[in-house]
PDB file of C-alpha atoms in Angstrom:
ATOM      1  CA  MET A   1      -5.076   7.269  10.786  1.00 51.00           C
ATOM      2  CA  LEU A   2      -1.378   6.481  10.526  1.00 54.00           C
ATOM      3  CA  LEU A   3       0.611   6.386  13.702  1.00 52.00           C
ATOM      4  CA  ASN A   4       4.379   6.081  13.821  1.00 52.00           C
ATOM      5  CA  PRO A   5       4.941   2.356  13.310  1.00 53.00           C
ATOM      6  CA  PRO A   6       8.133   0.844  14.717  1.00 50.00           C
ATOM      7  CA  GLY A   7      11.157   0.528  12.494  1.00 55.00           C
ATOM      8  CA  LEU A   8      14.777   1.507  12.149  1.00 53.00           C
ATOM      9  CA  LEU A   9      13.860   4.916  10.747  1.00 59.00           C
ATOM     10  CA  ARG A  10      11.006   7.164  11.684  1.00 66.00           C
ATOM     11  CA  PRO A  11       8.494   6.708   8.866  1.00 68.00           C
ATOM     12  CA  GLY A  12       8.526  10.427   8.077  1.00 69.00           C
ATOM     13  CA  LEU A  13      12.152  10.057   6.999  1.00 78.00           C
ATOM     14  CA  LEU A  14      11.277   7.465   4.365  1.00 85.00           C
ATOM     15  CA  PRO A  15      10.754   8.976   0.913  1.00 91.00           C
ATOM     16  CA  HIS A  16       7.472   7.158   0.233  1.00 92.00           C
ATOM     17  CA  TRP A  17       5.834   8.389   3.459  1.00 91.00           C
ATOM     18  CA  PRO A  18       3.711  11.025   1.622  1.00 93.00           C
ATOM     19  CA  TYR A  19       2.161   8.271  -0.526  1.00 95.00           C
ATOM     20  CA  ALA A  20       1.448   6.164   2.566  1.00 92.00           C
ATOM     21  CA  GLN A  21      -0.236   9.148   4.227  1.00 92.00           C
ATOM     22  CA  ASP A  22      -2.449   9.903   1.225  1.00 95.00           C
ATOM     23  CA  VAL A  23      -3.480   6.266   0.795  1.00 95.00           C
ATOM     24  CA  ASP A  24      -4.224   5.998   4.512  1.00 92.00           C
ATOM     25  CA  GLN A  25      -6.303   9.192   4.379  1.00 93.00           C
ATOM     26  CA  ALA A  26      -8.320   7.872   1.426  1.00 95.00           C
ATOM     27  CA  LEU A  27      -8.966   4.631   3.339  1.00 94.00           C
ATOM     28  CA  THR A  28      -9.943   6.546   6.484  1.00 93.00           C
ATOM     29  CA  ASP A  29     -12.282   8.761   4.450  1.00 94.00           C
ATOM     30  CA  ARG A  30     -13.964   5.558   3.203  1.00 92.00           C
ATOM     31  CA  ALA A  31     -14.272   4.302   6.829  1.00 92.00           C
ATOM     32  CA  ILE A  32     -12.075   1.273   6.139  1.00 90.00           C
ATOM     33  CA  PRO A  33      -8.813   2.109   7.905  1.00 88.00           C
ATOM     34  CA  PRO A  34      -6.440  -0.850   8.075  1.00 87.00           C
ATOM     35  CA  GLY A  35      -5.642  -2.358  11.452  1.00 85.00           C
ATOM     36  CA  THR A  36      -1.941  -2.737  10.676  1.00 82.00           C
ATOM     37  CA  VAL A  37       0.327  -0.450   8.678  1.00 82.00           C
ATOM     38  CA  ARG A  38       4.014  -0.907   7.863  1.00 81.00           C
ATOM     39  CA  VAL A  39       5.952   1.739   5.979  1.00 80.00           C
ATOM     40  CA  GLU A  40       9.387   0.268   5.425  1.00 78.00           C
ATOM     41  CA  ARG A  41      12.257  -0.521   3.086  1.00 78.00           C
ATOM     42  CA  THR A  42      14.169  -3.681   2.356  1.00 74.00           C
ATOM     43  CA  GLY A  43      17.833  -3.788   3.287  1.00 66.00           C
ATOM     44  CA  ARG A  44      20.634  -2.753   0.974  1.00 61.00           C
ATOM     45  CA  ALA A  45      21.311  -6.412   0.178  1.00 55.00           C
ATOM     46  CA  TYR A  46      17.861  -6.528  -1.460  1.00 53.00           C
ATOM     47  CA  GLY A  47      18.258  -3.320  -3.433  1.00 65.00           C
ATOM     48  CA  GLU A  48      16.641  -1.181  -0.738  1.00 77.00           C
ATOM     49  CA  LEU A  49      13.134  -1.219  -2.197  1.00 86.00           C
ATOM     50  CA  MET A  50      10.502   0.919  -0.544  1.00 90.00           C
ATOM     51  CA  TYR A  51       7.295  -0.834   0.429  1.00 90.00           C
ATOM     52  CA  LEU A  52       4.040  -0.379   2.297  1.00 91.00           C
ATOM     53  CA  VAL A  53       1.868  -3.067   3.896  1.00 90.00           C
ATOM     54  CA  LEU A  54      -1.750  -2.522   4.930  1.00 91.00           C
ATOM     55  CA  ALA A  55      -3.643  -5.300   6.685  1.00 90.00           C
ATOM     56  CA  TRP A  56      -7.203  -5.868   7.817  1.00 91.00           C
ATOM     57  CA  ASP A  57      -7.805  -8.781  10.187  1.00 85.00           C
ATOM     58  CA  VAL A  58     -10.916 -10.956  10.090  1.00 81.00           C
ATOM     59  CA  SER A  59     -12.793  -8.606  12.458  1.00 80.00           C
ATOM     60  CA  ARG A  60     -12.560  -5.823   9.850  1.00 82.00           C
ATOM     61  CA  CYS A  61     -13.517  -7.925   6.808  1.00 84.00           C
ATOM     62  CA  ALA A  62     -16.653  -9.577   5.528  1.00 80.00           C
ATOM     63  CA  GLY A  63     -16.065 -13.240   4.871  1.00 74.00           C
ATOM     64  CA  PRO A  64     -13.914 -15.916   6.453  1.00 75.00           C
ATOM     65  CA  GLY A  65     -10.549 -14.137   6.697  1.00 81.00           C
ATOM     66  CA  GLY A  66      -8.530 -10.963   6.531  1.00 87.00           C
ATOM     67  CA  LEU A  67      -6.735  -9.081   3.796  1.00 89.00           C
ATOM     68  CA  ARG A  68      -3.240  -7.703   3.223  1.00 91.00           C
ATOM     69  CA  LEU A  69      -2.413  -5.135   0.531  1.00 93.00           C
ATOM     70  CA  THR A  70       1.250  -4.650  -0.280  1.00 93.00           C
ATOM     71  CA  TRP A  71       2.761  -1.834  -2.314  1.00 94.00           C
ATOM     72  CA  ARG A  72       6.286  -2.019  -3.705  1.00 92.00           C
ATOM     73  CA  GLU A  73       7.886   0.818  -5.608  1.00 93.00           C
ATOM     74  CA  ASP A  74       8.903  -1.491  -8.460  1.00 91.00           C
ATOM     75  CA  THR A  75       5.673  -3.451  -8.963  1.00 92.00           C
ATOM     76  CA  GLY A  76       2.819  -1.498  -7.390  1.00 94.00           C
ATOM     77  CA  TRP A  77      -0.040  -3.105  -5.474  1.00 95.00           C
ATOM     78  CA  SER A  78      -0.707  -6.785  -4.739  1.00 94.00           C
ATOM     79  CA  HIS A  79      -3.008  -8.566  -2.315  1.00 92.00           C
ATOM     80  CA  THR A  80      -3.092 -11.608  -0.092  1.00 90.00           C
ATOM     81  CA  LEU A  81      -6.067 -13.231   1.603  1.00 87.00           C
ATOM     82  CA  LEU A  82      -5.380 -13.990   5.257  1.00 86.00           C
ATOM     83  CA  ARG A  83      -6.861 -17.096   6.786  1.00 81.00           C
ATOM     84  CA  THR A  84      -8.162 -17.228  10.317  1.00 76.00           C
ATOM     85  CA  GLY A  85      -6.474 -19.144  13.108  1.00 68.00           C
ATOM     86  CA  GLY A  86      -2.915 -18.539  11.968  1.00 61.00           C
ATOM     87  CA  GLU A  87      -3.228 -20.744   8.906  1.00 68.00           C
ATOM     88  CA  ALA A  88      -1.164 -19.916   5.834  1.00 70.00           C
ATOM     89  CA  ALA A  89      -2.034 -16.850   3.795  1.00 81.00           C
ATOM     90  CA  ILE A  90      -3.210 -17.181   0.201  1.00 79.00           C
ATOM     91  CA  PRO A  91      -1.224 -14.856  -2.093  1.00 80.00           C
ATOM     92  CA  ARG A  92      -3.517 -13.585  -4.833  1.00 81.00           C
ATOM     93  CA  GLY A  93      -1.004 -11.584  -6.846  1.00 84.00           C
ATOM     94  CA  PRO A  94      -1.006  -8.127  -8.352  1.00 90.00           C
ATOM     95  CA  LEU A  95      -4.046  -5.896  -8.286  1.00 89.00           C
ATOM     96  CA  THR A  96      -4.281  -5.667 -12.044  1.00 86.00           C
ATOM     97  CA  VAL A  97      -7.176  -3.196 -11.928  1.00 88.00           C
ATOM     98  CA  LEU A  98      -4.688  -0.621 -10.561  1.00 91.00           C
ATOM     99  CA  HIS A  99      -2.649   0.075 -13.682  1.00 89.00           C
ATOM    100  CA  ARG A 100      -0.092   2.386 -12.079  1.00 93.00           C
ATOM    101  CA  VAL A 101       2.635   1.706  -9.528  1.00 93.00           C
ATOM    102  CA  TYR A 102       1.542   4.899  -7.772  1.00 96.00           C
ATOM    103  CA  ALA A 103      -2.180   4.373  -8.197  1.00 96.00           C
ATOM    104  CA  ALA A 104      -4.356   7.259  -7.071  1.00 96.00           C
ATOM    105  CA  PRO A 105      -5.173   6.847  -3.357  1.00 96.00           C
ATOM    106  CA  GLU A 106      -8.911   7.023  -4.096  1.00 95.00           C
ATOM    107  CA  ALA A 107      -8.520   4.108  -6.522  1.00 94.00           C
ATOM    108  CA  VAL A 108      -6.645   2.100  -3.886  1.00 95.00           C
ATOM    109  CA  ALA A 109      -9.459   2.866  -1.426  1.00 94.00           C
ATOM    110  CA  ASP A 110     -12.112   1.740  -3.944  1.00 91.00           C
ATOM    111  CA  VAL A 111     -10.332  -1.557  -4.561  1.00 91.00           C
ATOM    112  CA  ALA A 112      -9.643  -2.075  -0.842  1.00 92.00           C
ATOM    113  CA  ASP A 113     -13.311  -1.431  -0.062  1.00 91.00           C
ATOM    114  CA  ALA A 114     -14.363  -4.048  -2.619  1.00 89.00           C
ATOM    115  CA  LEU A 115     -11.935  -6.592  -1.182  1.00 89.00           C
ATOM    116  CA  VAL A 116     -12.613  -5.866   2.508  1.00 89.00           C
ATOM    117  CA  SER A 117     -16.394  -5.896   2.043  1.00 87.00           C
ATOM    118  CA  ARG A 118     -16.222  -8.842  -0.383  1.00 77.00           C
ATOM    119  CA  ARG A 119     -18.808  -7.030  -2.521  1.00 71.00           C
ATOM    120  CA  PHE A 120     -16.413  -6.637  -5.458  1.00 60.00           C
ATOM    121  CA  ARG A 121     -18.605  -3.955  -7.032  1.00 59.00           C
ATOM    122  CA  GLY A 122     -15.704  -1.499  -7.384  1.00 54.00           C
ATOM    123  CA  TYR A 123     -13.254  -4.202  -8.333  1.00 60.00           C
ATOM    124  CA  GLU A 124     -14.588  -4.345 -11.877  1.00 66.00           C
ATOM    125  CA  THR A 125     -13.429  -0.790 -12.638  1.00 75.00           C
ATOM    126  CA  GLU A 126     -10.053  -0.299 -14.313  1.00 81.00           C
ATOM    127  CA  TRP A 127      -8.012   2.441 -12.634  1.00 86.00           C
ATOM    128  CA  HIS A 128      -5.470   4.185 -14.862  1.00 88.00           C
ATOM    129  CA  GLY A 129      -4.867   7.396 -12.915  1.00 91.00           C
ATOM    130  CA  GLU A 130      -1.566   8.058 -11.236  1.00 95.00           C
ATOM    131  CA  TRP A 131      -1.161   9.860  -7.911  1.00 97.00           C
ATOM    132  CA  GLU A 132      -0.341  13.516  -8.569  1.00 97.00           C
ATOM    133  CA  ARG A 133       2.802  13.481  -6.370  1.00 97.00           C
ATOM    134  CA  ALA A 134       4.332  10.297  -7.845  1.00 96.00           C
ATOM    135  CA  HIS A 135       7.195  12.122  -9.592  1.00 97.00           C
ATOM    136  CA  GLU A 136       8.093  13.923  -6.358  1.00 96.00           C
ATOM    137  CA  VAL A 137       8.306  10.659  -4.423  1.00 95.00           C
ATOM    138  CA  ARG A 138      10.269   8.877  -7.176  1.00 95.00           C
ATOM    139  CA  THR A 139      12.794  11.730  -7.040  1.00 95.00           C
ATOM    140  CA  ALA A 140      12.937  11.523  -3.234  1.00 93.00           C
ATOM    141  CA  ILE A 141      13.547   7.755  -3.409  1.00 92.00           C
ATOM    142  CA  ASP A 142      16.439   8.285  -5.834  1.00 91.00           C
ATOM    143  CA  ALA A 143      17.937  10.941  -3.542  1.00 90.00           C
ATOM    144  CA  PHE A 144      17.451   8.655  -0.515  1.00 87.00           C
ATOM    145  CA  ARG A 145      19.587   5.984  -2.179  1.00 85.00           C
ATOM    146  CA  GLU A 146      22.469   8.291  -3.095  1.00 82.00           C
ATOM    147  CA  PRO A 147      25.604   7.674  -1.032  1.00 77.00           C
ATOM    148  CA  VAL A 148      26.288  10.151   1.729  1.00 72.00           C
ATOM    149  CA  GLY A 149      29.622  11.876   1.771  1.00 66.00           C
TER     150      GLY A 149
END
């Protein structure tokens, strides 16, 4: 269940918040809620990209480390394996089985479940479906970037 994570803006004011909520709900429905959630944007100097970070520490994962899933509005989903003991993370790259930037939340939950459990049974499926509210959020992101005044 998403709480209000710290940041300069309340998360509900960020245009990609509805996507974060639906992904979080799909993960919660699967009983694999992440331990850490960040719903944020990069600064204007970096083009003000919207992003979302979900992380599971070692206590929530099967295997020797944790997992971080990152969503960026321009590239979609990627993942990183987190080592225990503060060692460096191992970036694994894009989640190529999720073929859409706004992958359906249920597809994200299936892939996250495979990665968190290290069973990889659902990771073999190719997910082509797009989230039904993607156009709405893309429009909201464009409006968010428009100059005020």
